[in-house]
Amino acid sequence: MLSKLQKASDKVGLFLQNKPFSTAWLQFQFQRHFHMERKNSSKVQGLYDFCKKTFTPSGTPPPSSQAVRDLCSLLVGPADVGLEEQSSDDDRGLGFSGLYGLNRVARWAQPITYLDIFECDSFTMCIFCFPTSAVIPLHDHPGMTVFSKVLYGSMHVKAYDWVEPACFQETKGPGYRPVRLAKLATDKVLTPQYGTSVLYPKSGGNLHCFTAVTPCAVLDILTPPYNEDAGRKCTYYVDYPFPTFSAVNGAEVSNEKEEYAWLSEIDTPDDLYMRPGVYAGPAILV
């Protein structure tokens, strides 16, 4: 589109030099050409344009409620990003009903394809394509806002938020890490009909785990993106039922104990198999 606009601009210059048309008429023709190009731009281009004007590298101020609603209304379908819905994948996994027969290593070893659409200091646009039963284990998004939209298929999401003020409990044994109390925010299966889910730095399920019930794809927009130098490192966790450890004095816990869990930091799983893929959707004009 930029090259077309440049050609249009060159034509305007030639007309000004050689033709007796008025400047106002030429400006009208140029603006008409520009707006036609914008009208014909892709939905993913519209996403990029909105993110570019809205998000900042620091994440402050956070997106306004109006910006969140506007972005949620812009999120797209699989065809808009060059994807086709996958058929059943019985030879790859067991489906959600069979997940309990798989150990953590086997589940994490399922290949997940990562498609990079665009990344800058202010935001990341990407897609994760899951085979059945594949898992992205429980992880956090420190200081980040994340928009997620299931493009096709079904995905189970389990998400937590930290209990504030922070509540820690020491665990016994050498090499054991302390656990921290968190409250369950989401535990359900999402489909394209669900719409867009949004998590915030301290609410909405900032720590979540994805499990593919069927082959599925998820479009993610993260703002600001992960950046270890800025304190936004992705950390993985394992969750334990609340009764596993005694609550420390002063912990504010409701009677619904099943809504709480203890989370312990773990190293990045060696068997988390995420392979890069090629984004085949419309190119983004930056």
Tab-separated table of C-alpha atoms in Angstrom:
chain	number	residue	atom	x	y	z
A	1	MET	CA	0.000	0.000	0.000
A	2	LEU	CA	2.862	2.368	0.747
A	3	SER	CA	4.216	1.962	-2.771
A	4	LYS	CA	0.798	2.722	-4.215
A	5	LEU	CA	0.517	5.848	-2.087
A	6	GLN	CA	3.970	6.925	-3.217
A	7	LYS	CA	2.948	6.486	-6.858
A	8	ALA	CA	-0.192	8.502	-6.219
A	9	SER	CA	1.897	11.239	-4.630
A	10	ASP	CA	4.234	11.257	-7.652
A	11	LYS	CA	1.264	11.599	-9.973
A	12	VAL	CA	0.032	14.590	-7.988
A	13	GLY	CA	3.414	16.246	-8.445
A	14	LEU	CA	3.377	15.641	-12.202
A	15	PHE	CA	-0.139	17.002	-12.525
A	16	LEU	CA	0.849	20.131	-10.633
A	17	GLN	CA	3.695	20.685	-13.066
A	18	ASN	CA	1.974	19.850	-16.360
A	19	LYS	CA	-1.821	20.062	-16.026
A	20	PRO	CA	-4.152	23.000	-15.428
A	21	PHE	CA	-6.151	21.200	-12.696
A	22	SER	CA	-6.754	23.039	-9.427
A	23	THR	CA	-4.817	22.120	-6.285
A	24	ALA	CA	-8.103	21.424	-4.457
A	25	TRP	CA	-9.181	18.895	-7.107
A	26	LEU	CA	-5.832	17.110	-6.937
A	27	GLN	CA	-5.961	16.942	-3.153
A	28	PHE	CA	-9.463	15.480	-3.382
A	29	GLN	CA	-8.285	12.745	-5.769
A	30	PHE	CA	-5.304	11.872	-3.560
A	31	GLN	CA	-7.455	11.662	-0.406
A	32	ARG	CA	-10.024	9.537	-2.252
A	33	HIS	CA	-7.278	7.117	-3.315
A	34	PHE	CA	-5.895	6.984	0.247
A	35	HIS	CA	-9.272	6.226	1.850
A	36	MET	CA	-10.004	3.518	-0.721
A	37	GLU	CA	-6.731	1.799	0.194
A	38	ARG	CA	-7.554	2.011	3.896
A	39	LYS	CA	-11.045	0.630	3.303
A	40	ASN	CA	-9.594	-2.386	1.509
A	41	SER	CA	-7.009	-3.152	4.218
A	42	SER	CA	-7.222	-6.486	6.061
A	43	LYS	CA	-8.733	-7.105	9.486
A	44	VAL	CA	-5.329	-7.995	10.869
A	45	GLN	CA	-4.061	-4.646	9.578
A	46	GLY	CA	-6.870	-3.002	11.526
A	47	LEU	CA	-5.730	-4.861	14.644
A	48	TYR	CA	-2.162	-3.687	14.144
A	49	ASP	CA	-3.216	-0.073	13.552
A	50	PHE	CA	-5.318	-0.040	16.721
A	51	CYS	CA	-2.574	-1.611	18.862
A	52	LYS	CA	0.051	0.764	17.456
A	53	LYS	CA	-1.892	3.869	18.454
A	54	THR	CA	-3.097	2.491	21.807
A	55	PHE	CA	-0.311	0.575	23.548
A	56	THR	CA	2.980	1.773	25.055
A	57	PRO	CA	6.286	-0.012	25.810
A	58	SER	CA	5.881	0.541	29.561
A	59	GLY	CA	2.283	-0.599	29.763
A	60	THR	CA	1.378	2.642	31.528
A	61	PRO	CA	-1.190	3.872	31.468
A	62	PRO	CA	-2.926	0.510	31.083
A	63	PRO	CA	-5.491	0.155	28.301
A	64	SER	CA	-8.704	1.980	29.139
A	65	SER	CA	-11.970	0.060	29.452
A	66	GLN	CA	-13.083	1.633	26.176
A	67	ALA	CA	-9.859	0.529	24.437
A	68	VAL	CA	-10.379	-3.005	25.746
A	69	ARG	CA	-13.927	-3.088	24.377
A	70	ASP	CA	-12.812	-1.661	21.044
A	71	LEU	CA	-10.021	-4.193	20.632
A	72	CYS	CA	-12.261	-7.095	21.594
A	73	SER	CA	-14.648	-6.034	18.839
A	74	LEU	CA	-11.798	-6.124	16.289
A	75	LEU	CA	-10.460	-9.626	16.898
A	76	VAL	CA	-10.703	-11.883	13.898
A	77	GLY	CA	-11.472	-15.397	12.635
A	78	PRO	CA	-9.140	-18.096	11.290
A	79	ALA	CA	-9.532	-17.132	7.619
A	80	ASP	CA	-8.486	-13.552	8.433
A	81	VAL	CA	-5.051	-14.789	9.552
A	82	GLY	CA	-4.502	-17.445	6.895
A	83	LEU	CA	-5.633	-20.481	8.923
A	84	GLU	CA	-7.932	-23.358	8.106
A	85	GLU	CA	-9.760	-25.190	10.865
A	86	GLN	CA	-8.094	-28.525	11.600
A	87	SER	CA	-10.006	-31.817	11.546
A	88	SER	CA	-9.985	-34.357	14.357
A	89	ASP	CA	-6.526	-35.335	15.553
A	90	ASP	CA	-7.066	-38.703	17.194
A	91	ASP	CA	-3.562	-39.993	16.450
A	92	ARG	CA	-1.951	-37.026	18.250
A	93	GLY	CA	-3.719	-37.103	21.605
A	94	LEU	CA	-6.550	-38.406	23.720
A	95	GLY	CA	-8.818	-35.382	23.997
A	96	PHE	CA	-9.672	-33.709	27.271
A	97	SER	CA	-11.375	-36.814	28.689
A	98	GLY	CA	-8.135	-38.741	28.300
A	99	LEU	CA	-5.773	-36.147	29.737
A	100	TYR	CA	-5.738	-37.712	33.163
A	101	GLY	CA	-4.133	-40.812	31.672
A	102	LEU	CA	-1.168	-38.777	30.464
A	103	ASN	CA	1.685	-37.742	32.685
A	104	ARG	CA	2.985	-34.163	32.612
A	105	VAL	CA	5.964	-34.986	30.410
A	106	ALA	CA	3.834	-36.718	27.777
A	107	ARG	CA	1.328	-33.869	27.717
A	108	TRP	CA	3.938	-31.107	27.462
A	109	ALA	CA	5.794	-33.003	24.732
A	110	GLN	CA	2.934	-32.507	22.268
A	111	PRO	CA	4.140	-30.091	19.548
A	112	ILE	CA	2.614	-26.609	19.541
A	113	THR	CA	3.188	-24.321	16.564
A	114	TYR	CA	3.936	-20.644	17.217
A	115	LEU	CA	3.131	-18.123	14.476
A	116	ASP	CA	4.667	-14.676	14.894
A	117	ILE	CA	2.466	-12.009	13.296
A	118	PHE	CA	4.158	-8.874	14.665
A	119	GLU	CA	6.250	-7.796	17.639
A	120	CYS	CA	7.532	-4.439	18.845
A	121	ASP	CA	8.371	-2.804	22.188
A	122	SER	CA	4.689	-2.086	22.877
A	123	PHE	CA	2.902	-5.306	21.927
A	124	THR	CA	3.101	-8.785	20.433
A	125	MET	CA	0.587	-10.345	18.040
A	126	CYS	CA	0.913	-14.123	17.674
A	127	ILE	CA	-0.977	-17.390	17.186
A	128	PHE	CA	-0.577	-20.730	18.961
A	129	CYS	CA	-1.770	-23.835	17.071
A	130	PHE	CA	-2.387	-26.864	19.328
A	131	PRO	CA	-2.853	-30.540	18.520
A	132	THR	CA	-5.295	-32.384	20.754
A	133	SER	CA	-4.081	-32.743	24.374
A	134	ALA	CA	-1.155	-30.328	23.952
A	135	VAL	CA	-0.483	-28.136	26.975
A	136	ILE	CA	1.132	-24.800	27.704
A	137	PRO	CA	1.747	-25.194	31.443
A	138	LEU	CA	0.778	-22.694	34.108
A	139	HIS	CA	2.692	-19.436	33.590
A	140	ASP	CA	2.402	-15.737	34.410
A	141	HIS	CA	2.298	-12.377	32.586
A	142	PRO	CA	3.915	-9.866	34.972
A	143	GLY	CA	2.669	-6.312	34.455
A	144	MET	CA	0.960	-7.302	31.209
A	145	THR	CA	-2.496	-7.205	29.669
A	146	VAL	CA	-3.299	-10.119	27.361
A	147	PHE	CA	-6.143	-10.546	24.879
A	148	SER	CA	-6.874	-14.150	23.822
A	149	LYS	CA	-9.312	-15.385	21.191
A	150	VAL	CA	-9.894	-19.027	20.263
A	151	LEU	CA	-9.983	-19.081	16.461
A	152	TYR	CA	-11.170	-22.672	16.051
A	153	GLY	CA	-11.556	-25.776	18.193
A	154	SER	CA	-11.910	-26.050	21.973
A	155	MET	CA	-9.386	-25.155	24.665
A	156	HIS	CA	-9.529	-25.634	28.420
A	157	VAL	CA	-8.228	-22.695	30.437
A	158	LYS	CA	-7.361	-22.798	34.114
A	159	ALA	CA	-6.252	-19.456	35.528
A	160	TYR	CA	-5.351	-17.896	38.873
A	161	ASP	CA	-4.642	-14.504	40.400
A	162	TRP	CA	-2.338	-13.976	43.355
A	163	VAL	CA	-3.946	-13.439	46.746
A	164	GLU	CA	-3.006	-9.993	48.068
A	165	PRO	CA	-1.244	-9.265	50.316
A	166	ALA	CA	1.130	-12.016	49.252
A	167	CYS	CA	0.858	-15.174	51.318
A	168	PHE	CA	3.822	-17.587	51.244
A	169	GLN	CA	4.440	-20.922	52.904
A	170	GLU	CA	7.803	-22.610	53.218
A	171	THR	CA	8.059	-26.216	52.056
A	172	LYS	CA	10.227	-28.908	53.575
A	173	GLY	CA	13.223	-30.581	52.044
A	174	PRO	CA	16.389	-29.411	50.266
A	175	GLY	CA	15.812	-27.681	46.975
A	176	TYR	CA	12.108	-27.162	47.604
A	177	ARG	CA	10.765	-23.735	46.751
A	178	PRO	CA	8.212	-21.819	48.802
A	179	VAL	CA	4.613	-21.832	47.649
A	180	ARG	CA	2.386	-18.792	47.247
A	181	LEU	CA	-1.373	-18.613	47.668
A	182	ALA	CA	-3.506	-17.897	44.592
A	183	LYS	CA	-7.233	-17.799	43.907
A	184	LEU	CA	-8.886	-19.564	40.993
A	185	ALA	CA	-10.186	-17.093	38.390
A	186	THR	CA	-11.171	-19.355	35.472
A	187	ASP	CA	-11.639	-23.079	34.978
A	188	LYS	CA	-13.597	-23.733	31.769
A	189	VAL	CA	-13.510	-24.703	28.106
A	190	LEU	CA	-13.379	-21.886	25.548
A	191	THR	CA	-14.543	-21.990	21.928
A	192	PRO	CA	-14.713	-19.297	19.216
A	193	GLN	CA	-18.267	-18.480	20.330
A	194	TYR	CA	-16.972	-17.392	23.746
A	195	GLY	CA	-15.403	-14.256	22.302
A	196	THR	CA	-12.273	-12.593	23.619
A	197	SER	CA	-10.899	-13.148	27.112
A	198	VAL	CA	-8.756	-10.483	28.756
A	199	LEU	CA	-6.333	-10.843	31.631
A	200	TYR	CA	-4.772	-7.933	33.507
A	201	PRO	CA	-1.654	-7.537	35.661
A	202	LYS	CA	-3.553	-8.316	38.894
A	203	SER	CA	-6.904	-9.723	37.791
A	204	GLY	CA	-8.680	-11.762	35.158
A	205	GLY	CA	-6.451	-14.819	35.621
A	206	ASN	CA	-2.923	-13.492	35.078
A	207	LEU	CA	-1.460	-16.977	35.616
A	208	HIS	CA	-2.993	-19.496	33.254
A	209	CYS	CA	-2.619	-22.935	31.707
A	210	PHE	CA	-3.894	-23.921	28.234
A	211	THR	CA	-4.934	-27.478	27.342
A	212	ALA	CA	-6.243	-28.375	23.885
A	213	VAL	CA	-9.521	-30.316	24.102
A	214	THR	CA	-9.524	-30.614	20.306
A	215	PRO	CA	-7.125	-29.255	17.684
A	216	CYS	CA	-7.358	-25.503	18.203
A	217	ALA	CA	-5.697	-22.182	17.553
A	218	VAL	CA	-5.502	-19.104	19.786
A	219	LEU	CA	-4.740	-15.532	18.762
A	220	ASP	CA	-2.877	-13.635	21.493
A	221	ILE	CA	-2.108	-9.933	21.823
A	222	LEU	CA	0.234	-9.160	24.730
A	223	THR	CA	0.930	-5.616	25.883
A	224	PRO	CA	3.595	-4.839	26.761
A	225	PRO	CA	5.398	-8.000	25.575
A	226	TYR	CA	7.682	-10.191	27.654
A	227	ASN	CA	10.991	-8.461	28.369
A	228	GLU	CA	13.315	-9.782	31.071
A	229	ASP	CA	15.291	-6.525	31.223
A	230	ALA	CA	12.068	-4.696	32.064
A	231	GLY	CA	11.096	-7.272	34.705
A	232	ARG	CA	8.595	-9.138	32.516
A	233	LYS	CA	10.001	-12.665	32.560
A	234	CYS	CA	7.755	-15.645	31.877
A	235	THR	CA	7.749	-17.890	34.948
A	236	TYR	CA	6.206	-21.366	35.091
A	237	TYR	CA	4.394	-22.852	38.087
A	238	VAL	CA	2.834	-26.019	39.404
A	239	ASP	CA	-0.366	-25.813	41.476
A	240	TYR	CA	-1.217	-27.755	44.635
A	241	PRO	CA	-4.671	-28.059	46.261
A	242	PHE	CA	-5.166	-25.719	49.180
A	243	PRO	CA	-5.186	-28.475	51.878
A	244	THR	CA	-1.702	-29.590	50.786
A	245	PHE	CA	-0.123	-26.896	52.975
A	246	SER	CA	-1.283	-25.145	56.113
A	247	ALA	CA	-2.364	-21.541	55.727
A	248	VAL	CA	-0.123	-19.031	57.438
A	249	ASN	CA	-1.544	-16.707	60.016
A	250	GLY	CA	-3.368	-13.748	58.571
A	251	ALA	CA	-4.322	-15.360	55.261
A	252	GLU	CA	-7.783	-14.204	54.165
A	253	VAL	CA	-9.437	-17.296	52.722
A	254	SER	CA	-13.169	-17.797	52.181
A	255	ASN	CA	-14.996	-20.980	53.126
A	256	GLU	CA	-14.766	-22.139	49.496
A	257	LYS	CA	-11.348	-23.754	49.896
A	258	GLU	CA	-11.504	-25.318	46.409
A	259	GLU	CA	-11.210	-21.799	44.970
A	260	TYR	CA	-7.648	-21.536	46.275
A	261	ALA	CA	-4.367	-23.266	45.451
A	262	TRP	CA	-0.696	-23.025	46.332
A	263	LEU	CA	1.595	-22.262	43.404
A	264	SER	CA	5.265	-23.173	43.296
A	265	GLU	CA	7.709	-21.831	40.734
A	266	ILE	CA	9.354	-24.418	38.483
A	267	ASP	CA	12.046	-24.284	35.823
A	268	THR	CA	10.965	-23.899	32.210
A	269	PRO	CA	9.881	-27.429	31.240
A	270	ASP	CA	12.478	-29.124	29.040
A	271	ASP	CA	9.745	-31.033	27.254
A	272	LEU	CA	7.617	-28.027	26.340
A	273	TYR	CA	7.799	-28.493	22.583
A	274	MET	CA	6.970	-25.287	20.731
A	275	ARG	CA	8.079	-25.079	17.122
A	276	PRO	CA	8.031	-21.965	14.907
A	277	GLY	CA	5.661	-21.859	11.978
A	278	VAL	CA	5.129	-19.474	9.054
A	279	TYR	CA	2.381	-16.887	9.332
A	280	ALA	CA	0.377	-17.151	6.091
A	281	GLY	CA	-2.127	-14.354	6.628
A	282	PRO	CA	-2.206	-10.858	5.130
A	283	ALA	CA	1.027	-8.879	5.461
A	284	ILE	CA	1.026	-6.001	7.929
A	285	LEU	CA	2.060	-2.601	6.655
A	286	VAL	CA	4.006	-0.831	9.390
